Amino acid sequence: MTWMFKNLPKALLTLFLCSLLVGIGLAVTNMAVLRAAGENVVIGRLNGARVGQEFPAMKAAWESIAKKKAELEEELNAKAAGKDEAERTSLLEQYNKQYNDYARSVLEPAQKSLEDAIAAVAKEKGVTVVIDDSVVHLGGIDITEDVLKKGGAK
């Protein structure tokens, strides 16, 4: 039964990265609007993958999710023992929902904290647009370290 849980952290990480990419798209749109309005555009770049793993709130969230996953897997395996396929499938659906709800409840405030840190650092540095550094080939102000420090990383 544990095989169903194996891909969930990857799915959540993919969701986080997709959210970051949507943010990049919004940043590019914002850049175009600022240019059209005649305002100076200052681009900041951020290593989104690193920040997603090392930002203290995100790191704590992922650790908490991993612990909860292990607890749920153990509980699911104990309850599923001796059950027929339909009952195991039903239990698995219940546990997947519990896991997803828990992960969402833990990740949402961590992501909000990360977004707040990014916005604060951008404001401090005079950055008007923040883009993931995977799409920046040249230039931009790297704010990765400052965002990590703002979140309490050492």
Short mmCIF file of N, CA and C in Angstrom, two decimals:
data_model
loop_
_atom_site.label_atom_id
_atom_site.label_comp_id
_atom_site.label_asym_id
_atom_site.label_seq_id
_atom_site.Cartn_x
_atom_site.Cartn_y
_atom_site.Cartn_z
N MET A 1 0.82 -1.21 0.00
CA MET A 1 0.00 0.00 0.00
C MET A 1 0.86 1.27 0.00
N THR A 2 2.09 1.16 0.43
CA THR A 2 2.92 2.36 0.53
C THR A 2 3.29 2.94 -0.82
N TRP A 3 3.18 2.17 -1.89
CA TRP A 3 3.58 2.67 -3.21
C TRP A 3 2.82 3.92 -3.62
N MET A 4 1.62 4.09 -3.15
CA MET A 4 0.82 5.26 -3.55
C MET A 4 1.38 6.53 -2.92
N PHE A 5 2.01 6.43 -1.76
CA PHE A 5 2.54 7.61 -1.10
C PHE A 5 3.88 8.04 -1.68
N LYS A 6 4.58 7.17 -2.37
CA LYS A 6 5.94 7.46 -2.81
C LYS A 6 6.03 8.68 -3.71
N ASN A 7 5.08 8.91 -4.57
CA ASN A 7 5.15 10.01 -5.53
C ASN A 7 4.54 11.31 -5.02
N LEU A 8 3.91 11.29 -3.86
CA LEU A 8 3.25 12.49 -3.37
C LEU A 8 4.23 13.63 -3.05
N PRO A 9 5.37 13.39 -2.38
CA PRO A 9 6.29 14.51 -2.16
C PRO A 9 6.79 15.09 -3.48
N LYS A 10 7.04 14.24 -4.47
CA LYS A 10 7.46 14.73 -5.78
C LYS A 10 6.35 15.58 -6.40
N ALA A 11 5.12 15.14 -6.23
CA ALA A 11 3.99 15.89 -6.78
C ALA A 11 3.87 17.25 -6.09
N LEU A 12 4.07 17.27 -4.78
CA LEU A 12 4.00 18.54 -4.05
C LEU A 12 5.15 19.46 -4.44
N LEU A 13 6.35 18.90 -4.63
CA LEU A 13 7.47 19.71 -5.08
C LEU A 13 7.20 20.25 -6.48
N THR A 14 6.63 19.40 -7.33
CA THR A 14 6.28 19.84 -8.68
C THR A 14 5.26 20.98 -8.61
N LEU A 15 4.29 20.85 -7.71
CA LEU A 15 3.30 21.91 -7.54
C LEU A 15 3.96 23.21 -7.10
N PHE A 16 4.91 23.10 -6.15
CA PHE A 16 5.63 24.28 -5.69
C PHE A 16 6.41 24.92 -6.84
N LEU A 17 7.12 24.10 -7.61
CA LEU A 17 7.90 24.63 -8.72
C LEU A 17 7.00 25.23 -9.80
N CYS A 18 5.86 24.61 -10.04
CA CYS A 18 4.91 25.17 -11.00
C CYS A 18 4.40 26.53 -10.52
N SER A 19 4.15 26.63 -9.22
CA SER A 19 3.73 27.92 -8.67
C SER A 19 4.80 28.97 -8.88
N LEU A 20 6.05 28.56 -8.70
CA LEU A 20 7.17 29.46 -8.92
C LEU A 20 7.23 29.89 -10.38
N LEU A 21 7.01 28.94 -11.29
CA LEU A 21 7.04 29.27 -12.72
C LEU A 21 5.89 30.21 -13.10
N VAL A 22 4.73 30.01 -12.50
CA VAL A 22 3.62 30.94 -12.74
C VAL A 22 4.02 32.33 -12.26
N GLY A 23 4.71 32.37 -11.12
CA GLY A 23 5.21 33.65 -10.61
C GLY A 23 6.17 34.29 -11.59
N ILE A 24 6.99 33.48 -12.23
CA ILE A 24 7.92 34.00 -13.23
C ILE A 24 7.14 34.60 -14.39
N GLY A 25 6.11 33.90 -14.82
CA GLY A 25 5.28 34.42 -15.91
C GLY A 25 4.65 35.74 -15.53
N LEU A 26 4.18 35.83 -14.30
CA LEU A 26 3.60 37.09 -13.83
C LEU A 26 4.66 38.18 -13.75
N ALA A 27 5.87 37.79 -13.38
CA ALA A 27 6.96 38.76 -13.30
C ALA A 27 7.28 39.33 -14.68
N VAL A 28 7.30 38.47 -15.67
CA VAL A 28 7.57 38.93 -17.04
C VAL A 28 6.46 39.88 -17.49
N THR A 29 5.23 39.54 -17.17
CA THR A 29 4.11 40.42 -17.51
C THR A 29 4.26 41.75 -16.78
N ASN A 30 4.61 41.69 -15.50
CA ASN A 30 4.82 42.89 -14.70
C ASN A 30 5.91 43.76 -15.32
N MET A 31 6.98 43.11 -15.79
CA MET A 31 8.08 43.83 -16.42
C MET A 31 7.59 44.60 -17.65
N ALA A 32 6.78 43.94 -18.45
CA ALA A 32 6.26 44.58 -19.65
C ALA A 32 5.39 45.78 -19.29
N VAL A 33 4.58 45.63 -18.26
CA VAL A 33 3.71 46.73 -17.82
C VAL A 33 4.54 47.90 -17.30
N LEU A 34 5.57 47.59 -16.50
CA LEU A 34 6.43 48.65 -15.97
C LEU A 34 7.16 49.39 -17.09
N ARG A 35 7.64 48.63 -18.04
CA ARG A 35 8.33 49.27 -19.17
C ARG A 35 7.37 50.16 -19.94
N ALA A 36 6.16 49.67 -20.15
CA ALA A 36 5.17 50.45 -20.88
C ALA A 36 4.83 51.72 -20.12
N ALA A 37 4.88 51.65 -18.80
CA ALA A 37 4.56 52.81 -17.98
C ALA A 37 5.77 53.74 -17.83
N GLY A 38 6.91 53.34 -18.38
CA GLY A 38 8.10 54.17 -18.34
C GLY A 38 8.87 54.07 -17.03
N GLU A 39 8.57 53.09 -16.19
CA GLU A 39 9.29 52.93 -14.93
C GLU A 39 10.53 52.06 -15.14
N ASN A 40 11.54 52.29 -14.33
CA ASN A 40 12.74 51.46 -14.38
C ASN A 40 12.43 50.07 -13.88
N VAL A 41 12.99 49.08 -14.56
CA VAL A 41 12.82 47.69 -14.17
C VAL A 41 14.15 47.19 -13.61
N VAL A 42 14.11 46.70 -12.39
CA VAL A 42 15.29 46.12 -11.77
C VAL A 42 14.98 44.64 -11.54
N ILE A 43 15.75 43.77 -12.19
CA ILE A 43 15.48 42.35 -12.14
C ILE A 43 16.29 41.69 -11.03
N GLY A 44 15.60 40.92 -10.23
CA GLY A 44 16.25 40.09 -9.22
C GLY A 44 16.12 38.65 -9.66
N ARG A 45 17.11 37.87 -9.31
CA ARG A 45 17.03 36.44 -9.64
C ARG A 45 17.14 35.63 -8.35
N LEU A 46 16.48 34.50 -8.36
CA LEU A 46 16.37 33.67 -7.16
C LEU A 46 16.53 32.21 -7.55
N ASN A 47 17.33 31.48 -6.84
CA ASN A 47 17.46 30.04 -7.06
C ASN A 47 16.28 29.38 -6.35
N GLY A 48 15.19 29.22 -7.08
CA GLY A 48 13.94 28.72 -6.50
C GLY A 48 14.05 27.32 -5.95
N ALA A 49 14.80 26.45 -6.63
CA ALA A 49 14.94 25.07 -6.15
C ALA A 49 15.68 25.06 -4.81
N ARG A 50 16.74 25.84 -4.72
CA ARG A 50 17.52 25.89 -3.47
C ARG A 50 16.70 26.50 -2.34
N VAL A 51 16.03 27.59 -2.64
CA VAL A 51 15.22 28.25 -1.61
C VAL A 51 14.10 27.34 -1.16
N GLY A 52 13.49 26.61 -2.08
CA GLY A 52 12.42 25.68 -1.73
C GLY A 52 12.86 24.59 -0.78
N GLN A 53 14.15 24.26 -0.82
CA GLN A 53 14.68 23.22 0.06
C GLN A 53 15.33 23.77 1.32
N GLU A 54 15.95 24.96 1.24
CA GLU A 54 16.74 25.47 2.36
C GLU A 54 16.06 26.56 3.18
N PHE A 55 15.02 27.20 2.65
CA PHE A 55 14.32 28.24 3.41
C PHE A 55 13.77 27.56 4.66
N PRO A 56 14.10 28.07 5.86
CA PRO A 56 13.75 27.37 7.10
C PRO A 56 12.29 26.93 7.21
N ALA A 57 11.36 27.78 6.86
CA ALA A 57 9.94 27.40 6.97
C ALA A 57 9.60 26.27 6.00
N MET A 58 10.17 26.33 4.79
CA MET A 58 9.91 25.27 3.81
C MET A 58 10.59 23.97 4.24
N LYS A 59 11.80 24.07 4.73
CA LYS A 59 12.54 22.89 5.19
C LYS A 59 11.78 22.21 6.33
N ALA A 60 11.32 23.00 7.28
CA ALA A 60 10.55 22.45 8.41
C ALA A 60 9.25 21.82 7.91
N ALA A 61 8.62 22.45 6.94
CA ALA A 61 7.37 21.91 6.39
C ALA A 61 7.62 20.56 5.74
N TRP A 62 8.67 20.47 4.91
CA TRP A 62 8.96 19.19 4.24
C TRP A 62 9.32 18.11 5.25
N GLU A 63 10.06 18.47 6.31
CA GLU A 63 10.40 17.48 7.34
C GLU A 63 9.15 16.99 8.06
N SER A 64 8.25 17.91 8.37
CA SER A 64 7.00 17.56 9.04
C SER A 64 6.15 16.66 8.14
N ILE A 65 6.13 16.97 6.86
CA ILE A 65 5.35 16.17 5.91
C ILE A 65 5.93 14.76 5.81
N ALA A 66 7.26 14.65 5.77
CA ALA A 66 7.90 13.34 5.69
C ALA A 66 7.57 12.49 6.93
N LYS A 67 7.58 13.14 8.10
CA LYS A 67 7.26 12.43 9.35
C LYS A 67 5.80 11.96 9.32
N LYS A 68 4.91 12.84 8.90
CA LYS A 68 3.48 12.49 8.83
C LYS A 68 3.26 11.36 7.83
N LYS A 69 3.98 11.41 6.72
CA LYS A 69 3.86 10.36 5.70
C LYS A 69 4.22 9.01 6.30
N ALA A 70 5.33 8.95 7.03
CA ALA A 70 5.76 7.69 7.64
C ALA A 70 4.71 7.18 8.63
N GLU A 71 4.15 8.09 9.43
CA GLU A 71 3.12 7.70 10.40
C GLU A 71 1.89 7.15 9.69
N LEU A 72 1.46 7.85 8.65
CA LEU A 72 0.27 7.41 7.91
C LEU A 72 0.50 6.09 7.21
N GLU A 73 1.70 5.89 6.63
CA GLU A 73 2.00 4.63 5.97
C GLU A 73 1.93 3.46 6.95
N GLU A 74 2.52 3.67 8.13
CA GLU A 74 2.51 2.62 9.15
C GLU A 74 1.08 2.29 9.57
N GLU A 75 0.31 3.32 9.80
CA GLU A 75 -1.09 3.13 10.21
C GLU A 75 -1.89 2.46 9.10
N LEU A 76 -1.68 2.91 7.86
CA LEU A 76 -2.40 2.33 6.72
C LEU A 76 -2.05 0.86 6.56
N ASN A 77 -0.78 0.52 6.63
CA ASN A 77 -0.37 -0.88 6.46
C ASN A 77 -0.97 -1.76 7.54
N ALA A 78 -1.04 -1.26 8.77
CA ALA A 78 -1.63 -2.03 9.87
C ALA A 78 -3.13 -2.25 9.64
N LYS A 79 -3.82 -1.21 9.22
CA LYS A 79 -5.27 -1.33 9.02
C LYS A 79 -5.62 -2.13 7.77
N ALA A 80 -4.74 -2.10 6.76
CA ALA A 80 -5.03 -2.78 5.49
C ALA A 80 -4.75 -4.28 5.54
N ALA A 81 -3.98 -4.70 6.53
CA ALA A 81 -3.65 -6.12 6.64
C ALA A 81 -4.91 -6.96 6.76
N GLY A 82 -5.02 -7.96 5.90
CA GLY A 82 -6.15 -8.87 5.95
C GLY A 82 -7.42 -8.36 5.30
N LYS A 83 -7.40 -7.16 4.76
CA LYS A 83 -8.59 -6.59 4.11
C LYS A 83 -8.62 -7.01 2.65
N ASP A 84 -9.83 -7.03 2.07
CA ASP A 84 -9.92 -7.34 0.64
C ASP A 84 -9.54 -6.10 -0.18
N GLU A 85 -9.42 -6.27 -1.46
CA GLU A 85 -8.93 -5.20 -2.35
C GLU A 85 -9.79 -3.94 -2.28
N ALA A 86 -11.09 -4.08 -2.23
CA ALA A 86 -11.98 -2.92 -2.18
C ALA A 86 -11.78 -2.13 -0.88
N GLU A 87 -11.63 -2.83 0.23
CA GLU A 87 -11.41 -2.16 1.51
C GLU A 87 -10.04 -1.48 1.54
N ARG A 88 -9.03 -2.14 0.98
CA ARG A 88 -7.69 -1.54 0.93
C ARG A 88 -7.70 -0.28 0.05
N THR A 89 -8.41 -0.34 -1.05
CA THR A 89 -8.50 0.83 -1.93
C THR A 89 -9.20 1.98 -1.22
N SER A 90 -10.26 1.68 -0.51
CA SER A 90 -10.98 2.70 0.24
C SER A 90 -10.09 3.32 1.31
N LEU A 91 -9.37 2.47 2.05
CA LEU A 91 -8.45 2.97 3.07
C LEU A 91 -7.36 3.85 2.44
N LEU A 92 -6.85 3.40 1.32
CA LEU A 92 -5.79 4.15 0.64
C LEU A 92 -6.29 5.54 0.23
N GLU A 93 -7.49 5.61 -0.27
CA GLU A 93 -8.07 6.90 -0.65
C GLU A 93 -8.21 7.81 0.57
N GLN A 94 -8.66 7.25 1.69
CA GLN A 94 -8.79 8.03 2.92
C GLN A 94 -7.43 8.56 3.38
N TYR A 95 -6.43 7.70 3.35
CA TYR A 95 -5.11 8.12 3.80
C TYR A 95 -4.45 9.10 2.84
N ASN A 96 -4.67 8.91 1.56
CA ASN A 96 -4.15 9.89 0.59
C ASN A 96 -4.75 11.26 0.83
N LYS A 97 -6.05 11.29 1.13
CA LYS A 97 -6.71 12.57 1.40
C LYS A 97 -6.14 13.19 2.67
N GLN A 98 -5.96 12.38 3.72
CA GLN A 98 -5.38 12.89 4.96
C GLN A 98 -3.99 13.47 4.70
N TYR A 99 -3.20 12.73 3.95
CA TYR A 99 -1.83 13.16 3.66
C TYR A 99 -1.84 14.46 2.85
N ASN A 100 -2.62 14.51 1.81
CA ASN A 100 -2.68 15.71 0.97
C ASN A 100 -3.19 16.91 1.75
N ASP A 101 -4.22 16.72 2.57
CA ASP A 101 -4.74 17.82 3.38
C ASP A 101 -3.69 18.32 4.36
N TYR A 102 -2.98 17.38 4.98
CA TYR A 102 -1.94 17.76 5.93
C TYR A 102 -0.82 18.52 5.21
N ALA A 103 -0.36 17.98 4.10
CA ALA A 103 0.73 18.60 3.36
C ALA A 103 0.34 20.02 2.93
N ARG A 104 -0.86 20.17 2.45
CA ARG A 104 -1.33 21.49 2.02
C ARG A 104 -1.36 22.46 3.22
N SER A 105 -1.86 21.98 4.35
CA SER A 105 -1.98 22.85 5.53
C SER A 105 -0.62 23.28 6.06
N VAL A 106 0.39 22.45 5.87
CA VAL A 106 1.74 22.77 6.34
C VAL A 106 2.49 23.62 5.31
N LEU A 107 2.31 23.32 4.03
CA LEU A 107 3.06 24.03 2.99
C LEU A 107 2.53 25.44 2.73
N GLU A 108 1.24 25.65 2.84
CA GLU A 108 0.68 26.97 2.52
C GLU A 108 1.28 28.09 3.39
N PRO A 109 1.33 27.94 4.72
CA PRO A 109 1.94 29.01 5.51
C PRO A 109 3.44 29.14 5.25
N ALA A 110 4.11 28.03 4.99
CA ALA A 110 5.55 28.09 4.70
C ALA A 110 5.79 28.83 3.39
N GLN A 111 4.96 28.57 2.40
CA GLN A 111 5.10 29.25 1.12
C GLN A 111 4.78 30.74 1.27
N LYS A 112 3.80 31.06 2.09
CA LYS A 112 3.47 32.47 2.35
C LYS A 112 4.65 33.18 3.00
N SER A 113 5.29 32.51 3.95
CA SER A 113 6.46 33.07 4.61
C SER A 113 7.59 33.30 3.60
N LEU A 114 7.78 32.35 2.70
CA LEU A 114 8.79 32.49 1.65
C LEU A 114 8.46 33.66 0.74
N GLU A 115 7.22 33.75 0.31
CA GLU A 115 6.81 34.86 -0.57
C GLU A 115 6.99 36.21 0.12
N ASP A 116 6.68 36.27 1.41
CA ASP A 116 6.87 37.51 2.17
C ASP A 116 8.35 37.89 2.24
N ALA A 117 9.22 36.88 2.45
CA ALA A 117 10.66 37.14 2.50
C ALA A 117 11.17 37.63 1.16
N ILE A 118 10.71 37.03 0.08
CA ILE A 118 11.11 37.45 -1.27
C ILE A 118 10.69 38.89 -1.50
N ALA A 119 9.45 39.21 -1.15
CA ALA A 119 8.94 40.58 -1.35
C ALA A 119 9.73 41.58 -0.51
N ALA A 120 10.05 41.22 0.73
CA ALA A 120 10.79 42.13 1.61
C ALA A 120 12.20 42.39 1.09
N VAL A 121 12.88 41.34 0.67
CA VAL A 121 14.24 41.49 0.14
C VAL A 121 14.21 42.29 -1.15
N ALA A 122 13.24 41.99 -2.00
CA ALA A 122 13.14 42.74 -3.27
C ALA A 122 12.95 44.22 -3.00
N LYS A 123 12.11 44.55 -2.04
CA LYS A 123 11.87 45.94 -1.70
C LYS A 123 13.15 46.59 -1.16
N GLU A 124 13.85 45.88 -0.26
CA GLU A 124 15.09 46.40 0.31
C GLU A 124 16.14 46.68 -0.77
N LYS A 125 16.19 45.83 -1.78
CA LYS A 125 17.21 45.93 -2.83
C LYS A 125 16.74 46.78 -4.02
N GLY A 126 15.50 47.25 -3.98
CA GLY A 126 14.98 48.04 -5.08
C GLY A 126 14.67 47.22 -6.32
N VAL A 127 14.42 45.93 -6.10
CA VAL A 127 14.11 45.02 -7.20
C VAL A 127 12.61 45.10 -7.50
N THR A 128 12.28 45.26 -8.78
CA THR A 128 10.87 45.35 -9.16
C THR A 128 10.31 44.04 -9.69
N VAL A 129 11.20 43.16 -10.16
CA VAL A 129 10.77 41.88 -10.71
C VAL A 129 11.75 40.80 -10.23
N VAL A 130 11.21 39.68 -9.74
CA VAL A 130 12.05 38.56 -9.32
C VAL A 130 11.74 37.37 -10.23
N ILE A 131 12.81 36.82 -10.81
CA ILE A 131 12.68 35.70 -11.74
C ILE A 131 13.57 34.57 -11.27
N ASP A 132 13.12 33.33 -11.46
CA ASP A 132 13.93 32.18 -11.11
C ASP A 132 15.21 32.20 -11.93
N ASP A 133 16.33 31.92 -11.28
CA ASP A 133 17.61 32.02 -11.98
C ASP A 133 17.81 30.96 -13.05
N SER A 134 16.94 29.97 -13.10
CA SER A 134 17.04 28.97 -14.16
C SER A 134 16.68 29.56 -15.53
N VAL A 135 16.02 30.71 -15.54
CA VAL A 135 15.67 31.35 -16.81
C VAL A 135 16.43 32.65 -17.06
N VAL A 136 17.35 32.99 -16.14
CA VAL A 136 18.15 34.18 -16.31
C VAL A 136 19.54 33.74 -16.76
N HIS A 137 19.91 34.11 -17.97
CA HIS A 137 21.20 33.71 -18.50
C HIS A 137 22.30 34.72 -18.21
N LEU A 138 21.92 35.95 -17.98
CA LEU A 138 22.91 36.98 -17.73
C LEU A 138 22.26 38.11 -16.95
N GLY A 139 22.96 38.58 -15.94
CA GLY A 139 22.51 39.75 -15.21
C GLY A 139 21.51 39.45 -14.11
N GLY A 140 20.96 40.51 -13.61
CA GLY A 140 20.02 40.40 -12.50
C GLY A 140 20.74 40.37 -11.17
N ILE A 141 20.07 40.81 -10.15
CA ILE A 141 20.63 40.83 -8.80
C ILE A 141 20.22 39.54 -8.11
N ASP A 142 21.21 38.75 -7.68
CA ASP A 142 20.92 37.49 -7.01
C ASP A 142 20.48 37.79 -5.57
N ILE A 143 19.26 37.42 -5.25
CA ILE A 143 18.72 37.68 -3.91
C ILE A 143 18.56 36.39 -3.10
N THR A 144 19.07 35.28 -3.62
CA THR A 144 18.89 33.98 -2.97
C THR A 144 19.37 33.98 -1.52
N GLU A 145 20.62 34.37 -1.28
CA GLU A 145 21.19 34.35 0.07
C GLU A 145 20.41 35.26 1.01
N ASP A 146 20.04 36.44 0.51
CA ASP A 146 19.31 37.39 1.35
C ASP A 146 17.93 36.86 1.75
N VAL A 147 17.28 36.16 0.82
CA VAL A 147 15.97 35.57 1.12
C VAL A 147 16.13 34.47 2.18
N LEU A 148 17.16 33.65 2.01
CA LEU A 148 17.40 32.59 3.01
C LEU A 148 17.67 33.19 4.39
N LYS A 149 18.49 34.25 4.42
CA LYS A 149 18.78 34.91 5.70
C LYS A 149 17.54 35.54 6.30
N LYS A 150 16.72 36.15 5.45
CA LYS A 150 15.47 36.78 5.92
C LYS A 150 14.57 35.74 6.56
N GLY A 151 14.63 34.51 6.06
CA GLY A 151 13.83 33.43 6.63
C GLY A 151 14.43 32.79 7.86
N GLY A 152 15.66 33.21 8.22
CA GLY A 152 16.28 32.69 9.42
C GLY A 152 17.37 31.66 9.17
N ALA A 153 17.74 31.44 7.91
CA ALA A 153 18.82 30.48 7.63
C ALA A 153 20.15 31.07 8.08
N LYS A 154 21.05 30.19 8.42
CA LYS A 154 22.37 30.65 8.90
C LYS A 154 23.42 30.46 7.86
#
